[in-house]
Coordinates of C-alpha atoms (C1' of nucleotides) in Angstrom, one line a residue:
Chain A
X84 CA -4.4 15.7 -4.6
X85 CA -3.0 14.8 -8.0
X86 CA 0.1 13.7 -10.0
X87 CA 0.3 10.6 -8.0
X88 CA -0.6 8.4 -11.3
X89 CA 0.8 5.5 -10.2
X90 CA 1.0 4.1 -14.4
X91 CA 3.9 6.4 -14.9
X92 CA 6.0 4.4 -12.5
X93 CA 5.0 1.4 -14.2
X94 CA 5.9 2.8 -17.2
X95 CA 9.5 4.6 -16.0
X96 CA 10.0 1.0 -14.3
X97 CA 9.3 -1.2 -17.8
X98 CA 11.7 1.7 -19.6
X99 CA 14.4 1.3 -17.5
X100 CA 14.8 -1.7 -18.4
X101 CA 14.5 -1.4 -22.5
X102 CA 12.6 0.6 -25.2
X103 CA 9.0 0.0 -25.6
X104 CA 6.3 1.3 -27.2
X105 CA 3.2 1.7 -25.8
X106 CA 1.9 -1.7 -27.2
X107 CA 4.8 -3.4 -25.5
X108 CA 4.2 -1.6 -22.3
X109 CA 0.6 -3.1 -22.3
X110 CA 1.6 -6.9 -23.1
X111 CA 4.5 -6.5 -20.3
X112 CA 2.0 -5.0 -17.9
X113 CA -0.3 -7.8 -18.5
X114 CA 1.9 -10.8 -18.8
X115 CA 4.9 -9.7 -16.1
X116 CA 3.0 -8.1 -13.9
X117 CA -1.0 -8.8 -14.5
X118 CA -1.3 -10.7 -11.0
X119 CA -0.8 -7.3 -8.9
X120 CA -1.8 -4.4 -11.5
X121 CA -3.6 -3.9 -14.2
X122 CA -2.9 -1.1 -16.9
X123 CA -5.0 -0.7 -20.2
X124 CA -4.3 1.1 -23.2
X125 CA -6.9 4.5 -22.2
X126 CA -4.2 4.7 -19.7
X127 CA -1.1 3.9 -21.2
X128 CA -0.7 6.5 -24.2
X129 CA -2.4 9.7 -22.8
X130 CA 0.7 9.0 -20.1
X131 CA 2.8 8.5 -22.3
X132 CA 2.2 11.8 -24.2
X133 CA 2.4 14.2 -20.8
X134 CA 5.3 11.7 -19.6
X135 CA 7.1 12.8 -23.0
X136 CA 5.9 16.6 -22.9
X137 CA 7.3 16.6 -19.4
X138 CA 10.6 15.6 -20.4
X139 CA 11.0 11.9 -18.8
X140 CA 10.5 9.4 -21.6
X141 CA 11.6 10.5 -25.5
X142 CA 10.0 9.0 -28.8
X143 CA 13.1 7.2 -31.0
X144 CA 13.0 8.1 -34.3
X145 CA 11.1 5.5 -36.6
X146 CA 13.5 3.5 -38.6
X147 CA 10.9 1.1 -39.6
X148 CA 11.1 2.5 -43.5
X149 CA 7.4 4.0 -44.2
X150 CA 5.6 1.1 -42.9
X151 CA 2.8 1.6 -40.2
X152 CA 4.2 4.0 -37.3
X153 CA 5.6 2.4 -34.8
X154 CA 6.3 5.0 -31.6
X155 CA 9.4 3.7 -29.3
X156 CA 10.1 5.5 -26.2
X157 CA 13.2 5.8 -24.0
X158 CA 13.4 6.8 -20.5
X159 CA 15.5 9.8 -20.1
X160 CA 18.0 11.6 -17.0
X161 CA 15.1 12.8 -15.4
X162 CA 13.0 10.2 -15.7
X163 CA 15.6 7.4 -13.9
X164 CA 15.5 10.2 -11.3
X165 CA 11.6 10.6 -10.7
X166 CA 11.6 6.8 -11.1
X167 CA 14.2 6.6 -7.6
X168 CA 12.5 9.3 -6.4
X169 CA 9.5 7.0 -6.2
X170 CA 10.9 3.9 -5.0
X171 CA 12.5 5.9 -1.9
X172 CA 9.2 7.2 -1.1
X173 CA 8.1 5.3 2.2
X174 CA 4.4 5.7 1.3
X175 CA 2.7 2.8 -0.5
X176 CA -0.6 1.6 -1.2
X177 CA -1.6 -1.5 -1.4
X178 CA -5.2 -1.9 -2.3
X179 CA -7.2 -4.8 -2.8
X180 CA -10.8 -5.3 -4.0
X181 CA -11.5 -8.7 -3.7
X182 CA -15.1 -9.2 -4.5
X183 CA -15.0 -12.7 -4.0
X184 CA -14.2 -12.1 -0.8
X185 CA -17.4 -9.2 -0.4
X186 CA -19.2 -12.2 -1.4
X187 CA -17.9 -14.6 1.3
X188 CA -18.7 -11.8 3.8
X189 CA -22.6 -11.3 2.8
X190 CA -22.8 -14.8 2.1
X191 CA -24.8 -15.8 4.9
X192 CA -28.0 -14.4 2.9
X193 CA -27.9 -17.0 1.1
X194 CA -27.5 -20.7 1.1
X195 CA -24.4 -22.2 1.7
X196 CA -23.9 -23.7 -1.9
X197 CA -23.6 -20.2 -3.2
X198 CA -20.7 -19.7 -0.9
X199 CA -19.3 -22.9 -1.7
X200 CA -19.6 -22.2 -5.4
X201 CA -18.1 -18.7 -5.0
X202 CA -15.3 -20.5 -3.8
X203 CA -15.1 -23.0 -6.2
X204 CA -14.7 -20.4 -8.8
X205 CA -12.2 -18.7 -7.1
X206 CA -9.9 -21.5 -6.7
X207 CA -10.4 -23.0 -9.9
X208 CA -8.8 -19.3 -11.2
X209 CA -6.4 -19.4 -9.1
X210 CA -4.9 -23.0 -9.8
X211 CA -4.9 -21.5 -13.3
X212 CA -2.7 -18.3 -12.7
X213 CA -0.7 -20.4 -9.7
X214 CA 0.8 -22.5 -12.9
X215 CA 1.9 -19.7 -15.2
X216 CA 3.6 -18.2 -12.0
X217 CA 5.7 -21.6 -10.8
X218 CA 6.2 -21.7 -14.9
X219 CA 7.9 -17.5 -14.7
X220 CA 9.7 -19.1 -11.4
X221 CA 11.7 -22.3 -13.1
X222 CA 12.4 -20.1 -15.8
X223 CA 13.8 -17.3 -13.7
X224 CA 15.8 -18.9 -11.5
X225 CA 18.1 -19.6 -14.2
X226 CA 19.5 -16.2 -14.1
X227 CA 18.9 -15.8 -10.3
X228 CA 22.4 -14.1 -10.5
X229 CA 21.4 -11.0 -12.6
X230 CA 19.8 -8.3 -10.2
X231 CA 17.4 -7.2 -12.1
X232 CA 16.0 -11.2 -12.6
X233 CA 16.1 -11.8 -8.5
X234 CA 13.6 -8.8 -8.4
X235 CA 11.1 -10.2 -10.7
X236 CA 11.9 -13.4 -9.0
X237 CA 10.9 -12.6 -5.6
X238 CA 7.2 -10.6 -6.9
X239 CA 6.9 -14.3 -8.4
X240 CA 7.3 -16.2 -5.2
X241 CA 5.1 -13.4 -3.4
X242 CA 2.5 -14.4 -5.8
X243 CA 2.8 -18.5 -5.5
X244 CA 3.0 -18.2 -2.0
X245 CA 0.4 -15.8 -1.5
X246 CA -1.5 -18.1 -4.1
X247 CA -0.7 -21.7 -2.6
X248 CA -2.5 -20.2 1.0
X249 CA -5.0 -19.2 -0.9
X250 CA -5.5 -22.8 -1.7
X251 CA -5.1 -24.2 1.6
X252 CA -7.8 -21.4 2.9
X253 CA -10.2 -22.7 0.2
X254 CA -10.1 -26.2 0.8
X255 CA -10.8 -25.6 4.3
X256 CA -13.0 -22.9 4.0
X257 CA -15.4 -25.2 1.5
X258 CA -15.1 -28.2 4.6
X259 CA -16.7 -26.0 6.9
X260 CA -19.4 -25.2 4.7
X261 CA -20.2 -28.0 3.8
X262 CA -20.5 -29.1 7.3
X263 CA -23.7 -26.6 7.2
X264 CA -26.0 -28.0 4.5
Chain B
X227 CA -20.6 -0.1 -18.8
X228 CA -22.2 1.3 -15.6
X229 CA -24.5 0.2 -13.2
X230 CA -21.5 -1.8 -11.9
X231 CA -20.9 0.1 -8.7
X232 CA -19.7 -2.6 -5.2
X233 CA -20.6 -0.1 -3.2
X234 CA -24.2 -0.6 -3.5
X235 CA -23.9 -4.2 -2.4
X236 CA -21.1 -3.3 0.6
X237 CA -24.0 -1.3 1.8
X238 CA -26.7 -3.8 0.8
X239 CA -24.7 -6.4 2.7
X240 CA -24.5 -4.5 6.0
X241 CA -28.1 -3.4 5.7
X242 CA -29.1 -7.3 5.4
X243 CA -27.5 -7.7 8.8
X244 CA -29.4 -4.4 10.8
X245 CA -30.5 -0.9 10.6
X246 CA -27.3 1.6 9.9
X247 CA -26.7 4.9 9.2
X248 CA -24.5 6.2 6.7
X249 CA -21.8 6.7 9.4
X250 CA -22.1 3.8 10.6
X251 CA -21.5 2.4 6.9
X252 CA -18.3 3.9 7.1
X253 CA -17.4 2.4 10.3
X254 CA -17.9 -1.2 9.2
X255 CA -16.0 -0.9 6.6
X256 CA -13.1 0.2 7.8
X257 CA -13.2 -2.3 10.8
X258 CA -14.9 -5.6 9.1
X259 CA -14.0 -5.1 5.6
X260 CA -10.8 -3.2 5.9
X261 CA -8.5 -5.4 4.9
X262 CA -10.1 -6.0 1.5
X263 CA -12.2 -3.1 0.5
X264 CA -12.5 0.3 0.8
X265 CA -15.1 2.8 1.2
X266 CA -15.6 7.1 1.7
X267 CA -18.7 9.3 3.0
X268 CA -18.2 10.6 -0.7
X269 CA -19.0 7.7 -2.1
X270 CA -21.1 6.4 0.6
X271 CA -24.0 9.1 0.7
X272 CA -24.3 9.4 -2.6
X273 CA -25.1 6.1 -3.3
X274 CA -27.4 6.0 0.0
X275 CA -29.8 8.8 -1.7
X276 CA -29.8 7.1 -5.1
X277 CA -30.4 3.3 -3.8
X278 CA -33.2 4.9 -1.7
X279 CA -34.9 6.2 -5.1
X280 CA -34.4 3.2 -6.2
X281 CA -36.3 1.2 -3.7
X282 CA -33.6 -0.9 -2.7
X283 CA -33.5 0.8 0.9
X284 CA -35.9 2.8 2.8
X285 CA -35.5 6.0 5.9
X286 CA -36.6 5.3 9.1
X287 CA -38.3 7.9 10.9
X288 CA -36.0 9.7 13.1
X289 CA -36.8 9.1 16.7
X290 CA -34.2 11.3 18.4
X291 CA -36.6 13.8 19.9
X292 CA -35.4 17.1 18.5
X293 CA -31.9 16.6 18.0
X294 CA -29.3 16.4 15.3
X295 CA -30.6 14.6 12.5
X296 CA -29.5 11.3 12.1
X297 CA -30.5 9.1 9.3
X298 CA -31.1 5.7 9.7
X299 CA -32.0 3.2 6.4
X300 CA -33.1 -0.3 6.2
X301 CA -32.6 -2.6 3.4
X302 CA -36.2 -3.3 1.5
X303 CA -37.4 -6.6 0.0
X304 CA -36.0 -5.2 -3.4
X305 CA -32.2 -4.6 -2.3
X306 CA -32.7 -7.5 -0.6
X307 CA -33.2 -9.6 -3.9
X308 CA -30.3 -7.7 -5.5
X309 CA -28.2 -8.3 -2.7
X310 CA -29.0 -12.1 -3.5
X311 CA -28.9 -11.8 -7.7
X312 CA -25.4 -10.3 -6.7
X313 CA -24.4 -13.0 -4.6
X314 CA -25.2 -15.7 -7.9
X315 CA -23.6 -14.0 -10.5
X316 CA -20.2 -15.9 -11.3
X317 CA -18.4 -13.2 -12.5
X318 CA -16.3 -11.9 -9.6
X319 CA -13.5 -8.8 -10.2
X320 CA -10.3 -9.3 -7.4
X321 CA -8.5 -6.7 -8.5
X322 CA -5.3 -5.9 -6.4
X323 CA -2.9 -3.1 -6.5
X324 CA 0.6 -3.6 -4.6
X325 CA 2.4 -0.8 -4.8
X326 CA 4.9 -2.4 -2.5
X327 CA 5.0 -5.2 -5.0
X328 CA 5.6 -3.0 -7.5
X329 CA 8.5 -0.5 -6.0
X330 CA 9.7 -4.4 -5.4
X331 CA 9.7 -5.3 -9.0
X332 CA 11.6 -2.3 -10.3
X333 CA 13.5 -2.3 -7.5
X334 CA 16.8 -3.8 -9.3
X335 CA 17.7 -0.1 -10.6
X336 CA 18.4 0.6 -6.7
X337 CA 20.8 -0.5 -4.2
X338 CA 19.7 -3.7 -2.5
X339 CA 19.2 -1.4 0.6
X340 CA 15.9 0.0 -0.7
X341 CA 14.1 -3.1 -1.6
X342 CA 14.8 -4.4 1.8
X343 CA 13.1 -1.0 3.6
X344 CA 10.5 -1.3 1.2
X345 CA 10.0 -5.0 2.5
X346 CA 10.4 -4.0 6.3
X347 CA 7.9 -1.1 5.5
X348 CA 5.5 -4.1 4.5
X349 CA 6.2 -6.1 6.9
X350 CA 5.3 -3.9 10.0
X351 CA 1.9 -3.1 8.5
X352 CA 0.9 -6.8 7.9
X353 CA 2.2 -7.3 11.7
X354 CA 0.1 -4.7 13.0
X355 CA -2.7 -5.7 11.2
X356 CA -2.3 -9.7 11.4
X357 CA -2.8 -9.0 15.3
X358 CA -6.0 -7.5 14.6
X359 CA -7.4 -9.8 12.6
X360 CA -6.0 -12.6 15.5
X361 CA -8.2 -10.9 17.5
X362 CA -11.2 -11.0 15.4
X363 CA -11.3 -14.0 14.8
X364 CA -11.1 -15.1 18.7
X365 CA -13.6 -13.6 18.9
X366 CA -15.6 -14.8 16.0
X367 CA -15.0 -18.7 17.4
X368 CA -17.0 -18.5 20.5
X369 CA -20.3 -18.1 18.1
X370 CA -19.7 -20.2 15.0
X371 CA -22.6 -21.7 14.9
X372 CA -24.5 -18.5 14.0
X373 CA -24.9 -18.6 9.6
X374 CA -23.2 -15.1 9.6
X375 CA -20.7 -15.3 12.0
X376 CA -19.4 -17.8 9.9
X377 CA -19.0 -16.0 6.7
X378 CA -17.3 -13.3 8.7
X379 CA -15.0 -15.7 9.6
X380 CA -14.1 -17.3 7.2
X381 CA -12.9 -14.1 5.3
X382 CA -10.8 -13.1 9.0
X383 CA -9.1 -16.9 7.9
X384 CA -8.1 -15.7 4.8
X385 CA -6.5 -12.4 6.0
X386 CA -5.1 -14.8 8.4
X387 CA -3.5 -16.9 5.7
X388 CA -2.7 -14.9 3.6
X389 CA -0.9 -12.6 6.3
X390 CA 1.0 -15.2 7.5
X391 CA 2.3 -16.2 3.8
X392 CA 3.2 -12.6 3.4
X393 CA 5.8 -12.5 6.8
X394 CA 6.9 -15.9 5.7
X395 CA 7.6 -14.5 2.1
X396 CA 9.3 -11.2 3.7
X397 CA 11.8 -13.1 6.3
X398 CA 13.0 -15.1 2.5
X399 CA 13.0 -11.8 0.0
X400 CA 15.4 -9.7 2.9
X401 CA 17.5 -12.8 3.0
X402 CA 17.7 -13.3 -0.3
X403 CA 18.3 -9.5 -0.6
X404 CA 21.2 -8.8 1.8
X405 CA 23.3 -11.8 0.2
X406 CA 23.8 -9.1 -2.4
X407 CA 24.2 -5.9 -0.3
Chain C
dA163 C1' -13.9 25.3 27.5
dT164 C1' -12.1 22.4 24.3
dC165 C1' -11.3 18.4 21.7
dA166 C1' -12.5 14.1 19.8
dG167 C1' -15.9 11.8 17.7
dC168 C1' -20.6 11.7 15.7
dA169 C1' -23.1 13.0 11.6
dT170 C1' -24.5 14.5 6.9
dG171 C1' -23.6 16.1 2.8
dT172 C1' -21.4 18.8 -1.6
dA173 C1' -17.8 20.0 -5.1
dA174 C1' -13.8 19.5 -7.9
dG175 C1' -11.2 16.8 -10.1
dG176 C1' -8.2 12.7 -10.9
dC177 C1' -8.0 8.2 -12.6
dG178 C1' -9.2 4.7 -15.3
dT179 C1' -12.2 1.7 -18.0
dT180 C1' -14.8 0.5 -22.2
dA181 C1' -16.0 1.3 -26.6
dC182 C1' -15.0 3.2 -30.7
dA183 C1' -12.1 4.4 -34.9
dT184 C1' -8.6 3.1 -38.0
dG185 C1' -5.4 0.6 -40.4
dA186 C1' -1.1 -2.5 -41.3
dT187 C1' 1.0 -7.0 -41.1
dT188 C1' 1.3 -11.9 -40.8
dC189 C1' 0.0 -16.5 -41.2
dA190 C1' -2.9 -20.3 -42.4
Chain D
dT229 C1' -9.1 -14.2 -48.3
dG230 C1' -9.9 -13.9 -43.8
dA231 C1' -8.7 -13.8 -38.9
dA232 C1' -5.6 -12.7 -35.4
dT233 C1' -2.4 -9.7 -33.8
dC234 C1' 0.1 -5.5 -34.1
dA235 C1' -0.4 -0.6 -33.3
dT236 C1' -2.0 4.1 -32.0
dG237 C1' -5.1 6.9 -30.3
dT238 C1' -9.8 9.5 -28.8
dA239 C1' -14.3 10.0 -26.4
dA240 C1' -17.6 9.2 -23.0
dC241 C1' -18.4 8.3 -18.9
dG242 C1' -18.3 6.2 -14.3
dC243 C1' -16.3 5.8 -9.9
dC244 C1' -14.0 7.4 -6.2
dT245 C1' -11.1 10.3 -3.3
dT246 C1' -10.0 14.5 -1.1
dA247 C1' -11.2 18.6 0.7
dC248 C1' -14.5 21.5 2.2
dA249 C1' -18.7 23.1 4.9
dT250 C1' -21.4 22.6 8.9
dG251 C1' -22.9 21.6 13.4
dC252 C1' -24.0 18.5 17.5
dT253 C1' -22.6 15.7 21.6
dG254 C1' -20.1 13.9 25.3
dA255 C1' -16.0 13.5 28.0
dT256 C1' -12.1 15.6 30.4

DNA sequence: ATCAGCATGTAAGGCGTTACATGATTCA
DNA sequence: TGAATCATGTAACGCCTTACATGCTGAT
């Protein structure tokens, strides 16, 4: 029952690191972390106005002289606090929805070449995403030593390795359906 | 916009295999799905009542002499050939939220100490549940040559895979991790 | 007798997406 | 000059979860 929006801990985490504004937020959602959430922006500013109203993110003054307004935020005191509040919490939820996957399941329906192609489709996305991730990896073990960099390092790796068996599992997967037609 | 809603094919899926009640939607999800989707009776009945308007599924007379209602359905040549449009159409949405992954990714404004709970957390879970899924598919090897039985497991492989890349990717991260406690 | 599991459903409300509305800036 | 990108925000609406309400059945 309610306030457990999980895009205000996205947004405390991305503000801990720098300022933002809510445009920023939505790239760095997309591009850092766009393999295991999603954000968009009918999310991202209503959050942003209760997370300022309720006193854990603050708008910087605009110094860009009269030109289009351009809203930064900064997390405050409190929340830094709600944001370790949250990552002491035991309670997670990890939630998939793979509808390729619903697919495979129900596939027997059908004939195998629509598995097959399901698949295909599937892997062919996935060799796509598994590049930019090794390309984030080469560039991030540069600066393995700063703390904050082995973090984002080691979501990286969860993603090629989690990424690189799905590979395996779809090469194999298509073998044995091909066996049947 | 709309229209869009997986449920209806979860339950068109199950229906292709036999005659279920809404209860007994539920239960298949959470056992054969589980691992990668996710369905409640308040979003299960629903749908049931407005499918069945639909023509996509159809009540079958209740034969339980007297007793406590108990409403079976049946998927109708209709939801059969959405079930199968469904099946064809190559857009698929795999949408996962890792909260772990997440808590992990922030996690560089905490002590070391909390990424590594977080990551034991995890890893207990994807234990537990790797040993069902073990199970499964034993189970699911004895009759492989049945169409369906196939599909199913080919989807217990994946959670397989994938499981087992998790564990491997935990044993690294809490290495990785306590080098800087 | 009591408790877990079977069984159906409704209501309230949160969360989030998509589409819309608007306009500035930058670069070719 | 036109397109892409930057930038903020609202509105409508769909989907789903949680909690509630109700009652039967079977096992201990």
């Amino acid at each position: 029952m309610g306030k457990d929006r999980k895009i205000d801990m996205v947004i405390l985490g991305l503000l801990s690191h720098e300022d933002l504004t809510g445009y920023d937020i939505k790239k760095q959602i997309d591009e850092a972390i766009g393999f295991f959430w999603k954000g968009s922006f009918g999310s991202i500013y209503p959050a942003l106005g209760e997370m300022e109203k309720a006193g854990q993110i603050k708008k910087l003054p605009d110094r860009s002289s009269g030109s289009r307004e351009k809203i930064k935020y900064r997390i405050t005191k409190d929340g830094k606090n709600a944001l370790k509040e949250w990552l002491k919490e035991e309670q997670s939820s990890n939630d998939l929805k793979y509808e390729t996957l619903l697919k495979l399941y129900f596939g027997g329906v059908e004939k195998p070449e629509v598995s097959i192609h399901n698949i295909e489709l599937f892997e062919e996305k996935i060799k796509a995403d598994l590049n930019v991730l090794k390309w984030y990896k080469s560039n991030l073990e540069k600066v393995l030593d700063n703390n904050e960099h082995l973090h984002y390092y080691l979501t990286v790796t969860f993603g090629i390795d989690t990424y690189e068996a799905y590979l395996k599992w779809c090469a194999r997967s298509k073998k044995l359906l091909k066996e049947r037609v």
